[in-house]
Coordinates of C-alpha atoms and ligand atoms in Angstrom, one line a residue:
M123 CA -15.7 -23.6 -7.3
K124 CA -12.4 -23.1 -5.5
S125 CA -12.3 -19.7 -3.7
L126 CA -9.1 -17.8 -3.5
Q127 CA -9.2 -18.0 0.2
K128 CA -9.4 -21.8 0.1
R129 CA -6.5 -21.9 -2.3
F130 CA -4.4 -19.5 -0.3
G131 CA -5.5 -21.2 2.9
G132 CA -4.1 -24.5 1.5
M133 CA -0.9 -22.7 0.5
R134 CA -0.6 -21.3 4.0
T135 CA -0.8 -24.7 5.5
L136 CA 2.0 -25.8 3.3
L137 CA 4.1 -22.8 4.4
A138 CA 3.4 -23.5 8.0
L139 CA 4.6 -27.1 7.6
G140 CA 7.8 -25.6 6.3
V141 CA 7.8 -27.9 3.3
F142 CA 8.2 -26.8 -0.2
V143 CA 9.0 -23.2 0.5
P144 CA 12.5 -23.0 -0.9
V145 CA 11.4 -24.9 -4.1
L146 CA 8.2 -23.0 -4.7
L147 CA 8.9 -19.5 -3.5
C148 CA 12.6 -18.9 -3.5
G149 CA 13.2 -21.1 -6.6
L150 CA 11.8 -18.3 -8.7
L151 CA 14.2 -15.7 -7.3
A152 CA 17.9 -16.3 -8.2
G153 CA 18.8 -14.4 -5.0
C154 CA 17.6 -17.1 -2.6
Q155 CA 18.0 -20.1 -4.8
P156 CA 20.9 -21.6 -2.8
S157 CA 18.7 -22.0 0.3
A158 CA 16.8 -24.8 -1.6
T159 CA 19.7 -27.1 -1.1
E160 CA 21.3 -25.5 2.0
S161 CA 18.1 -26.0 4.0
G162 CA 18.4 -29.7 3.6
V163 CA 14.7 -30.1 2.7
D164 CA 14.0 -33.2 0.8
A165 CA 12.5 -31.5 -2.3
P166 CA 10.9 -34.4 -4.1
A167 CA 9.2 -35.6 -0.9
A168 CA 8.1 -32.1 0.0
E169 CA 6.7 -31.7 -3.5
E170 CA 4.8 -35.0 -3.2
S171 CA 3.1 -34.0 0.1
A172 CA 2.4 -30.6 -1.4
L173 CA 0.6 -32.2 -4.3
A174 CA -1.3 -34.5 -2.0
S175 CA -2.7 -31.7 0.0
T176 CA -3.8 -29.6 -3.0
E177 CA -6.7 -31.9 -3.7
G178 CA -4.7 -34.1 -6.1
A179 CA -4.5 -31.3 -8.7
G180 CA -1.3 -29.7 -10.1
L181 CA 0.5 -26.8 -8.4
P182 CA -1.6 -23.7 -7.7
G183 CA -0.3 -21.4 -10.5
D184 CA 0.3 -24.2 -12.9
F185 CA -1.0 -22.8 -16.1
E186 CA -2.1 -26.2 -17.5
N187 CA -4.1 -27.0 -14.4
N188 CA -7.0 -24.8 -15.5
D189 CA -8.9 -23.4 -12.6
A190 CA -11.6 -20.8 -12.2
G191 CA -9.9 -19.3 -9.1
F192 CA -12.0 -16.6 -7.5
L193 CA -14.7 -16.9 -10.2
P194 CA -17.6 -19.4 -10.2
D195 CA -16.6 -22.5 -12.2
S196 CA -17.6 -22.1 -15.9
F197 CA -16.1 -22.9 -19.3
Y198 CA -15.2 -19.2 -19.7
A199 CA -13.7 -18.8 -16.2
T200 CA -11.7 -22.1 -16.2
E201 CA -10.8 -22.9 -19.8
C202 CA -10.8 -19.4 -21.4
I203 CA -9.3 -17.2 -18.8
N204 CA -7.9 -19.7 -16.3
A205 CA -8.4 -17.1 -13.5
G206 CA -7.1 -19.3 -10.8
N207 CA -3.5 -19.5 -12.2
R208 CA -2.8 -15.9 -13.0
G209 CA -1.2 -13.0 -11.1
C210 CA 1.8 -12.9 -8.8
N211 CA 0.0 -14.3 -5.8
S212 CA -1.2 -17.5 -7.5
C213 CA 2.4 -18.8 -7.4
H214 CA 3.7 -16.5 -4.6
P215 CA 0.9 -16.3 -2.0
D216 CA 3.3 -14.4 0.2
L217 CA 5.3 -11.9 -2.0
H218 CA 6.9 -10.4 1.0
E219 CA 8.5 -13.8 1.8
T220 CA 9.7 -13.9 -1.8
I221 CA 11.6 -10.6 -1.6
K222 CA 12.4 -10.2 2.1
D223 CA 15.9 -11.7 1.9
L224 CA 17.0 -9.1 -0.7
S225 CA 19.0 -6.5 1.3
I226 CA 17.5 -3.4 2.9
L227 CA 19.3 -1.3 0.3
E228 CA 17.4 -3.1 -2.5
H229 CA 14.0 -3.5 -0.8
G230 CA 13.6 -1.3 2.3
L231 CA 10.1 -2.7 2.8
G232 CA 9.1 -4.0 6.2
E233 CA 6.5 -6.6 7.0
P234 CA 3.1 -6.0 5.6
R235 CA 0.6 -4.2 7.9
Y236 CA -3.0 -4.5 9.0
G237 CA -3.0 -8.2 8.2
K238 CA -2.4 -7.5 4.5
S239 CA -0.2 -9.5 2.2
Y240 CA 2.1 -8.0 -0.4
T241 CA 0.6 -8.0 -3.9
Y242 CA 1.8 -6.8 -7.3
M243 CA 0.7 -3.3 -6.2
D244 CA 3.4 -3.3 -3.5
C245 CA 6.1 -3.8 -6.1
I246 CA 4.8 -1.6 -8.9
T247 CA 4.6 1.6 -7.0
C248 CA 8.4 1.9 -6.9
H249 CA 9.2 -0.2 -9.9
S250 CA 7.2 2.1 -12.2
M251 CA 9.3 5.1 -11.1
K252 CA 12.2 4.5 -13.4
R253 CA 12.7 8.0 -14.8
S254 CA 14.5 9.7 -12.0
F255 CA 14.3 8.0 -8.6
G256 CA 12.4 5.1 -7.0
A257 CA 13.2 1.6 -8.2
M258 CA 14.4 0.5 -11.6
G259 CA 12.1 -0.6 -14.3
F260 CA 12.1 -4.3 -13.7
A261 CA 10.2 -5.6 -16.8
D262 CA 13.3 -7.0 -18.5
A263 CA 14.6 -8.5 -15.3
I264 CA 11.3 -10.1 -14.3
H265 CA 10.7 -11.6 -17.7
T266 CA 14.1 -13.1 -17.8
L267 CA 14.1 -14.3 -14.2
H268 CA 10.9 -16.2 -14.9
L269 CA 11.5 -17.4 -18.4
S270 CA 14.9 -18.8 -17.6
N271 CA 13.6 -20.6 -14.6
E272 CA 13.0 -24.3 -14.7
T273 CA 10.4 -24.2 -11.9
F274 CA 8.4 -21.6 -13.8
N275 CA 8.8 -23.3 -17.2
D276 CA 8.3 -26.9 -16.3
D277 CA 6.4 -27.1 -13.0
Y278 CA 4.1 -24.1 -13.7
S279 CA 3.9 -24.4 -17.5
G280 CA 4.7 -20.7 -17.2
N281 CA 4.1 -18.3 -20.1
C282 CA 3.1 -14.6 -20.7
W283 CA -0.4 -15.1 -19.4
N284 CA 0.5 -16.1 -15.9
C285 CA 1.3 -12.5 -15.3
H286 CA -0.3 -10.6 -18.2
A287 CA -3.7 -10.2 -19.7
L288 CA -5.0 -8.6 -22.9
N289 CA -7.6 -5.9 -22.4
S290 CA -10.5 -5.2 -24.8
D291 CA -8.3 -2.9 -26.9
G292 CA -5.7 -5.7 -27.3
D293 CA -3.2 -4.0 -25.1
I294 CA -1.0 -6.2 -22.9
V295 CA -1.7 -5.3 -19.3
M296 CA -1.0 -6.8 -15.9
W297 CA -3.5 -9.5 -14.8
D298 CA -3.3 -8.2 -11.2
E299 CA -4.6 -4.8 -12.4
Y300 CA -6.9 -6.2 -15.1
K301 CA -8.7 -8.5 -12.7
Y302 CA -10.2 -5.5 -10.9
S303 CA -10.9 -3.4 -14.1
S304 CA -14.3 -2.7 -15.6
D305 CA -12.9 -4.3 -18.7
F306 CA -12.7 -7.7 -17.1
G307 CA -14.8 -10.3 -18.9
G308 CA -14.4 -8.6 -22.2
Y309 CA -16.8 -5.6 -21.9
I310 CA -15.1 -2.2 -21.4
N311 CA -17.9 -1.0 -19.1
S312 CA -18.9 -4.4 -17.7
G313 CA -20.4 -2.8 -14.6
D314 CA -22.8 -0.7 -16.6
P315 CA -26.5 -1.9 -16.2
T316 CA -27.0 -2.0 -20.0
T317 CA -24.0 -4.3 -20.4
Q318 CA -25.3 -6.5 -17.6
Y319 CA -28.7 -6.7 -19.2
W320 CA -27.2 -7.7 -22.5
N321 CA -25.2 -10.5 -20.8
A322 CA -28.2 -11.6 -18.7
R323 CA -30.3 -12.1 -21.9
R324 CA -27.6 -14.5 -23.1
G325 CA -27.8 -16.5 -20.0
Y326 CA -25.0 -14.9 -17.9
T327 CA -27.4 -14.1 -15.1
S328 CA -24.8 -12.4 -12.9
G329 CA -24.3 -9.9 -15.7
N330 CA -20.9 -10.9 -16.8
M331 CA -19.6 -13.9 -18.8
S332 CA -16.9 -14.4 -16.2
G333 CA -19.5 -14.9 -13.5
L334 CA -18.7 -11.7 -11.7
S335 CA -21.6 -10.0 -10.0
Y336 CA -22.4 -6.3 -9.6
A337 CA -24.4 -4.2 -7.2
N338 CA -25.3 -0.9 -8.8
N339 CA -26.0 2.3 -6.9
L340 CA -24.9 1.4 -3.4
A341 CA -26.6 3.4 -0.7
L342 CA -24.7 2.3 2.4
D343 CA -24.9 3.9 5.8
V344 CA -21.3 5.0 6.1
E345 CA -19.7 6.4 9.2
V346 CA -16.4 8.3 9.1
S347 CA -13.9 9.1 11.7
Q348 CA -10.2 10.1 12.1
P349 CA -8.8 7.6 14.6
T350 CA -5.3 6.7 15.5
I351 CA -4.4 3.1 14.9
E352 CA -5.3 0.7 17.7
N353 CA -2.4 -1.6 17.3
E354 CA 0.9 0.1 17.3
D355 CA 2.4 -2.8 15.3
D356 CA 0.3 -1.6 12.4
L357 CA 2.5 1.4 12.0
Y358 CA 4.7 0.5 9.0
V359 CA 8.5 0.5 9.2
L360 CA 10.4 1.3 6.1
Q361 CA 13.9 2.7 5.4
N362 CA 15.8 3.5 2.3
Y363 CA 19.3 2.8 3.6
E364 CA 20.9 0.8 6.3
V365 CA 19.7 1.4 9.8
P366 CA 22.4 3.8 11.2
D367 CA 24.3 3.6 14.5
T368 CA 22.2 6.5 15.8
A369 CA 19.3 4.1 16.1
T370 CA 20.9 2.5 19.1
I371 CA 23.0 5.4 20.5
A372 CA 23.0 5.8 24.3
A373 CA 20.8 8.7 25.3
E374 CA 23.6 10.5 27.1
D375 CA 25.8 10.4 23.9
Y376 CA 23.1 11.8 21.7
R377 CA 23.2 15.5 20.6
F378 CA 20.6 17.4 18.5
V379 CA 22.5 20.2 16.7
V380 CA 20.6 23.3 15.5
T381 CA 22.3 25.7 13.1
G382 CA 21.3 28.8 11.1
T383 CA 19.5 30.4 14.0
N384 CA 20.3 33.5 16.0
N385 CA 21.7 31.5 18.9
D386 CA 22.8 28.0 17.5
R387 CA 22.6 25.3 20.1
E388 CA 23.2 21.6 20.8
F389 CA 20.6 19.8 22.8
T390 CA 20.9 16.5 24.7
L391 CA 17.9 14.3 24.7
E392 CA 17.1 15.5 28.2
E393 CA 17.3 19.1 27.1
L394 CA 15.0 18.5 24.1
K395 CA 12.6 16.9 26.5
A396 CA 12.8 19.8 28.8
L397 CA 11.5 22.2 26.1
P398 CA 7.7 22.8 25.9
A399 CA 6.2 19.4 24.8
T400 CA 3.4 19.0 22.3
E401 CA 1.3 15.8 21.9
Q402 CA -0.7 15.3 18.7
Q403 CA -2.1 12.8 16.4
I404 CA -0.3 12.6 13.1
T405 CA -1.0 10.8 9.9
Q406 CA 2.1 9.4 8.2
C407 CA 1.8 8.2 4.6
C408 CA 4.6 7.0 2.4
L409 CA 4.3 8.7 -1.0
T410 CA 4.7 5.2 -2.5
N411 CA 1.9 3.8 -0.4
P412 CA 0.7 1.1 -2.9
I413 CA -2.8 0.9 -4.1
N414 CA -4.8 -0.6 -1.2
G415 CA -1.5 -0.4 0.7
G416 CA -0.5 -0.4 4.3
F417 CA 2.3 2.2 4.3
V418 CA 0.0 4.7 6.0
A419 CA -1.0 5.1 9.6
S420 CA -2.2 7.7 12.1
W421 CA -0.5 7.7 15.5
P422 CA 0.0 9.6 18.7
A423 CA 3.3 11.5 18.9
K424 CA 5.0 13.6 21.6
G425 CA 7.8 16.1 21.0
V426 CA 8.9 19.7 20.5
L427 CA 7.3 21.9 17.8
I428 CA 9.9 23.2 15.4
E429 CA 8.4 26.6 16.3
D430 CA 9.5 26.0 20.0
I431 CA 13.0 25.0 18.9
V432 CA 13.3 28.2 16.8
E433 CA 12.1 30.1 19.9
A434 CA 14.7 28.3 22.1
C435 CA 17.4 29.3 19.7
G436 CA 16.4 33.0 19.7
G437 CA 14.6 32.9 16.4
V438 CA 16.1 32.6 12.8
P439 CA 17.7 35.5 10.9
E440 CA 15.5 37.1 8.2
G441 CA 15.9 35.2 5.0
N442 CA 16.4 31.8 6.5
G443 CA 13.1 30.5 5.2
T444 CA 14.0 26.8 4.8
V445 CA 15.1 24.0 7.1
S446 CA 16.9 20.8 6.5
V447 CA 16.7 17.7 8.8
V448 CA 20.0 16.1 9.4
T449 CA 19.6 12.3 9.7
G450 CA 21.8 9.5 11.0
D451 CA 21.7 7.6 7.7
G452 CA 22.1 10.6 5.4
W453 CA 18.5 10.4 4.1
D454 CA 18.1 13.8 2.3
L455 CA 14.6 14.1 0.9
C456 CA 13.9 16.1 4.1
R457 CA 16.2 19.0 3.1
N458 CA 15.2 22.6 2.3
L459 CA 11.7 22.4 3.5
N460 CA 9.5 25.5 3.6
L461 CA 9.7 26.7 7.3
A462 CA 6.5 28.7 7.3
E463 CA 4.6 25.7 5.9
L464 CA 6.1 23.4 8.6
I465 CA 5.3 25.8 11.4
K466 CA 1.7 26.1 10.1
G467 CA 1.4 22.3 10.0
K468 CA 2.7 22.0 13.6
A469 CA 5.8 20.0 12.4
M470 CA 7.8 18.7 15.4
V471 CA 10.7 16.7 16.6
A472 CA 9.1 13.7 18.2
Y473 CA 10.9 11.6 20.7
E474 CA 7.9 9.5 21.9
F475 CA 5.0 7.6 20.3
F476 CA 2.3 5.6 21.9
G477 CA 3.5 6.9 25.2
H478 CA 7.0 5.5 25.0
E479 CA 10.3 6.2 23.4
L480 CA 10.8 5.5 19.7
T481 CA 12.1 2.1 18.7
P482 CA 15.3 1.7 16.6
G483 CA 13.3 1.0 13.4
W484 CA 11.0 4.0 13.9
G485 CA 13.8 6.5 14.2
Y486 CA 15.1 6.5 17.8
P487 CA 16.0 8.8 19.5
A488 CA 14.0 11.4 17.4
V489 CA 12.1 11.8 14.2
T490 CA 10.9 14.9 12.6
V491 CA 7.1 14.6 11.9
M492 CA 5.8 16.8 9.2
P493 CA 2.0 16.7 9.2
G494 CA 0.5 17.0 5.7
Q495 CA 3.8 16.3 4.0
G496 CA 4.6 13.0 2.4
A497 CA 6.7 10.7 4.7
P498 CA 9.9 11.1 2.5
R499 CA 10.1 14.5 4.0
W500 CA 10.2 13.2 7.6
G501 CA 13.6 12.5 9.0
K502 CA 14.1 9.4 11.2
W503 CA 17.1 9.2 13.4
A504 CA 17.2 13.0 13.3
T505 CA 20.4 14.5 14.7
G506 CA 19.7 18.2 14.0
L507 CA 18.1 21.0 12.0
E508 CA 19.9 23.4 9.6
F509 CA 18.0 26.6 8.9
S510 CA 19.1 28.4 5.8
S511 CA 18.3 30.7 2.9
E512 CA 18.5 27.9 0.4
P513 CA 15.5 27.8 -1.9
D514 CA 12.5 25.7 -0.8
S515 CA 12.6 22.2 -2.5
G516 CA 9.1 22.9 -3.6
G517 CA 5.5 21.9 -3.5
N518 CA 5.0 19.3 -6.1
W519 CA 1.5 18.0 -5.5
V520 CA 0.4 18.0 -9.1
S521 CA 3.4 16.3 -10.5
V522 CA 3.2 13.7 -7.8
A523 CA -0.5 13.1 -8.5
K524 CA 0.3 12.7 -12.2
M525 CA 2.3 9.6 -11.3
P526 CA -0.8 7.9 -9.9
R527 CA 0.5 4.4 -9.7
A528 CA 3.9 5.3 -8.5
M529 CA 3.0 8.1 -6.1
Q530 CA -0.3 6.6 -5.0
G531 CA 0.4 8.0 -1.5
A532 CA -0.5 11.5 -2.6
I533 CA -4.1 10.4 -3.0
C534 CA -4.9 7.0 -1.7
S535 CA -7.3 4.6 0.0
G536 CA -7.3 1.0 1.2
W537 CA -9.4 -1.7 2.8
F538 CA -9.0 -3.0 6.4
D539 CA -12.0 -5.2 6.1
P540 CA -12.1 -7.3 4.0
V541 CA -8.3 -6.9 4.1
A542 CA -7.7 -9.1 1.0
D543 CA -9.4 -10.8 -1.8
G544 CA -11.1 -14.2 -1.3
N545 CA -13.3 -13.8 1.8
E546 CA -16.5 -15.7 1.8
Y547 CA -19.8 -14.6 3.4
K548 CA -23.3 -16.2 3.7
L549 CA -26.2 -14.5 1.8
G550 CA -28.2 -12.5 4.3
E551 CA -25.1 -11.8 6.5
A552 CA -24.2 -8.2 6.9
I553 CA -20.6 -7.8 5.6
P554 CA -18.6 -5.4 7.7
L555 CA -16.6 -2.9 5.5
R556 CA -13.8 -0.7 6.8
G557 CA -11.0 1.2 5.3
Y558 CA -9.1 4.5 5.0
A559 CA -8.8 7.4 2.6
Y560 CA -6.0 10.1 2.5
V561 CA -4.9 13.0 0.4
L562 CA -1.6 14.7 1.0
N563 CA -2.3 18.1 2.5
Q564 CA 0.0 20.4 0.5
L565 CA -0.2 23.5 -1.6
D566 CA 0.7 22.9 -5.3
D567 CA 2.8 25.1 -7.5
Q568 CA -0.2 27.3 -8.2
G569 CA -1.1 27.6 -4.5
G570 CA -4.0 25.2 -5.0
D571 CA -5.2 23.4 -1.8
H572 CA -5.4 19.6 -1.6
H573 CA -7.1 17.6 1.0
L574 CA -9.7 14.8 1.1
A575 CA -13.2 16.0 0.2
Q576 CA -15.0 12.8 -0.5
I577 CA -14.7 9.0 -0.3
A578 CA -16.3 7.0 -3.1
I579 CA -17.3 3.4 -2.9
S580 CA -18.5 1.1 -5.8
A581 CA -19.6 -2.5 -6.1
D582 CA -20.0 -2.4 -9.9
R583 CA -16.4 -1.9 -11.0
G584 CA -16.8 1.9 -11.1
A585 CA -20.0 2.2 -13.2
T586 CA -21.7 4.0 -10.2
W587 CA -20.1 5.4 -7.1
Q588 CA -21.6 6.2 -3.7
T589 CA -19.9 9.4 -2.5
I590 CA -19.5 10.2 1.2
D591 CA -18.7 13.8 2.1
V592 CA -15.8 14.3 4.6
P593 CA -17.1 16.7 7.3
A594 CA -15.9 20.2 6.7
D595 CA -14.4 20.4 10.2
Y596 CA -12.2 17.4 9.7
D597 CA -8.5 17.9 10.1
P598 CA -7.2 17.9 6.5
M599 CA -3.8 16.5 7.7
Q600 CA -5.3 13.3 9.0
W601 CA -6.5 10.3 7.2
T602 CA -10.3 9.6 7.3
C603 CA -11.5 6.1 8.0
F604 CA -14.9 4.7 7.0
E605 CA -17.0 2.0 8.4
T606 CA -20.2 0.4 7.1
S607 CA -21.9 -2.8 6.5
W608 CA -23.3 -4.3 3.3
T609 CA -25.9 -7.0 2.9
P610 CA -25.9 -8.1 -0.8
E611 CA -29.3 -9.1 -2.2
K612 CA -28.0 -12.0 -4.3
P613 CA -25.2 -14.5 -4.0
G614 CA -22.2 -13.9 -6.3
V615 CA -18.5 -12.8 -6.6
Y616 CA -18.4 -9.1 -6.0
T617 CA -15.7 -6.4 -6.3
L618 CA -15.7 -3.5 -3.8
Q619 CA -13.7 -0.5 -4.7
V620 CA -12.9 2.7 -2.8
K621 CA -11.2 5.9 -4.0
S622 CA -10.4 9.3 -2.6
I623 CA -11.6 12.5 -4.1
D624 CA -9.5 15.7 -3.5
A625 CA -10.9 19.1 -2.7
G626 CA -8.5 20.5 -5.4
G627 CA -10.1 18.6 -8.3
Y628 CA -8.2 15.4 -8.5
E629 CA -9.4 11.9 -7.9
Q630 CA -7.5 8.7 -7.3
I631 CA -7.1 7.0 -10.7
Y632 CA -6.7 3.4 -9.5
P633 CA -9.2 2.6 -6.8
A634 CA -8.4 0.1 -4.0
S635 CA -10.2 -3.1 -4.8
V636 CA -11.2 -6.3 -3.0
I637 CA -13.0 -9.3 -4.4
L638 CA -15.3 -11.3 -2.1
T639 CA -17.8 -14.2 -2.5
V640 CA -21.3 -14.4 -1.2
T641 CA -22.7 -17.9 -1.1
E642 CA -26.3 -19.1 -0.8
Ligands
LIG25 N1 16.4 8.9 8.1 C1 15.5 8.5 7.3 N2 14.3 9.0 7.4 C2 13.3 8.6 6.6 C3 13.5 7.6 5.6 C4 14.8 7.0 5.6 O1 15.1 6.0 4.8 N3 15.8 7.5 6.4 N4 12.5 7.1 4.8 C5 11.4 8.0 4.7 C6 10.3 7.4 4.1 S1 10.2 7.3 2.4 C7 9.2 6.9 4.8 S2 7.8 6.2 4.1 C8 9.2 7.0 6.3 C9 9.0 5.7 7.0 O2 8.9 5.9 8.4 P1 8.6 4.7 9.4 O3 9.5 3.5 9.1 O4 8.8 5.3 10.7 O5 7.1 4.3 9.2 O6 10.4 7.6 6.8 C10 11.0 8.6 6.0 N5 12.1 9.2 6.7
LIG26 MO1 8.3 6.4 1.8

């Protein structure tokens, strides 16, 4: 059996050697194709050495080089489902590398965080939001891009099933979602003990034809906490437009302009810093944080509460119930926010994080942090506040949660350990498990309250869930992290899943999943 880690490990070595990258990775994207020749890499030689170091087999991802991938080697896993050559990462082990040269305006995604790599999930959050905003539907483009590409067609024997799968109802789905589903291996509830028994009687002792193993009814000893991130580089950086000039403005030239108050004022950075300061931990979560994503973090911030700015400006006139953040790049999803809600949430204009000034990418000189609100409502490179009587742009929790794949950040979870698929452990070893769960703390249109109530963990593809209650005194605006360890009783290939359960009656539809192997 070849584990994913081994395959990916092999690929990483190739990438480190700098061979083969343009041909393999960029070759599939028209945008960076020229670099294959410009870089001067001797492609045929590179390809030869690449082949030599992949154990004499064809390319990882080559559909005719049947491979069981993360599954134990068997006729079904290798010949029938060819699990090792399917999904984006089988040809693009580093998807961020694949897209990073597209401009910021096209893909404002920074480096992956927490040691994660980009997966299909990092793309589909935005690319499923084709109705109004977010990224375009890319199905037509991605199909054409691949099917008109020589590398995909000839070197990879590429076809529909590199990327797609058929579920038990015969629907065409994405392999990268299907590989974590309870339908995997041909039984709709494969994790169910009755199904496992049926399979075991036919010789599939792990309980699934594919060789996947299950652990039903987990009873782990789980600890929860609400920490800030230890490593400040784990705070994601993302922008929708070009980084504006205000990101590097000299402190003495910067002005923070406040209008719509009883006594409108302009503040220099020094004057802002002279107002009463507040330090607090804040959880920031992009609404499009992918399933198992890294666009979420909890960090220490210092700044001035919006309430204290209002006070410094002599209050706001009756009727000015909303506030808009003015930003250096013109980002405008932080306009017409409900002032009372922001004050209650201790929203502030932050000019420091981790004990030092903000960096250009993170919104220098000032960012408005809006605890409990999705990160699109935060304004980086903030240059002022406009208080007004415009109507509030509205709480939209329910409509957001109804786009569960696109707006996963409203109710989300992810793994820090194991951080990705493919880790191997020895039987008897206690496997450390760590991750986060978060629910956007907003009122919905009906005034319903939403915050994280429980974290649920499964090792049988969702047939049974262990639920962990979030303590009632936890801050609903912060993420909750969990930590535990698990010692499986049998060797096998397991799937661990975690999901968030909201106090307002919703639960995360697509859990965050990781596949790991336990060897004898
Ligand atoms: N001025 C400005 N503010 C912005 C954005 C932006 O593009 N421009 N993006 C928003 C979104 S969608 C996110 S997720 C966060 C990203 O913040 P970070 O890069 O500091 O983590 O900033 C928010 N505020
Ligand atoms: Mo975002």
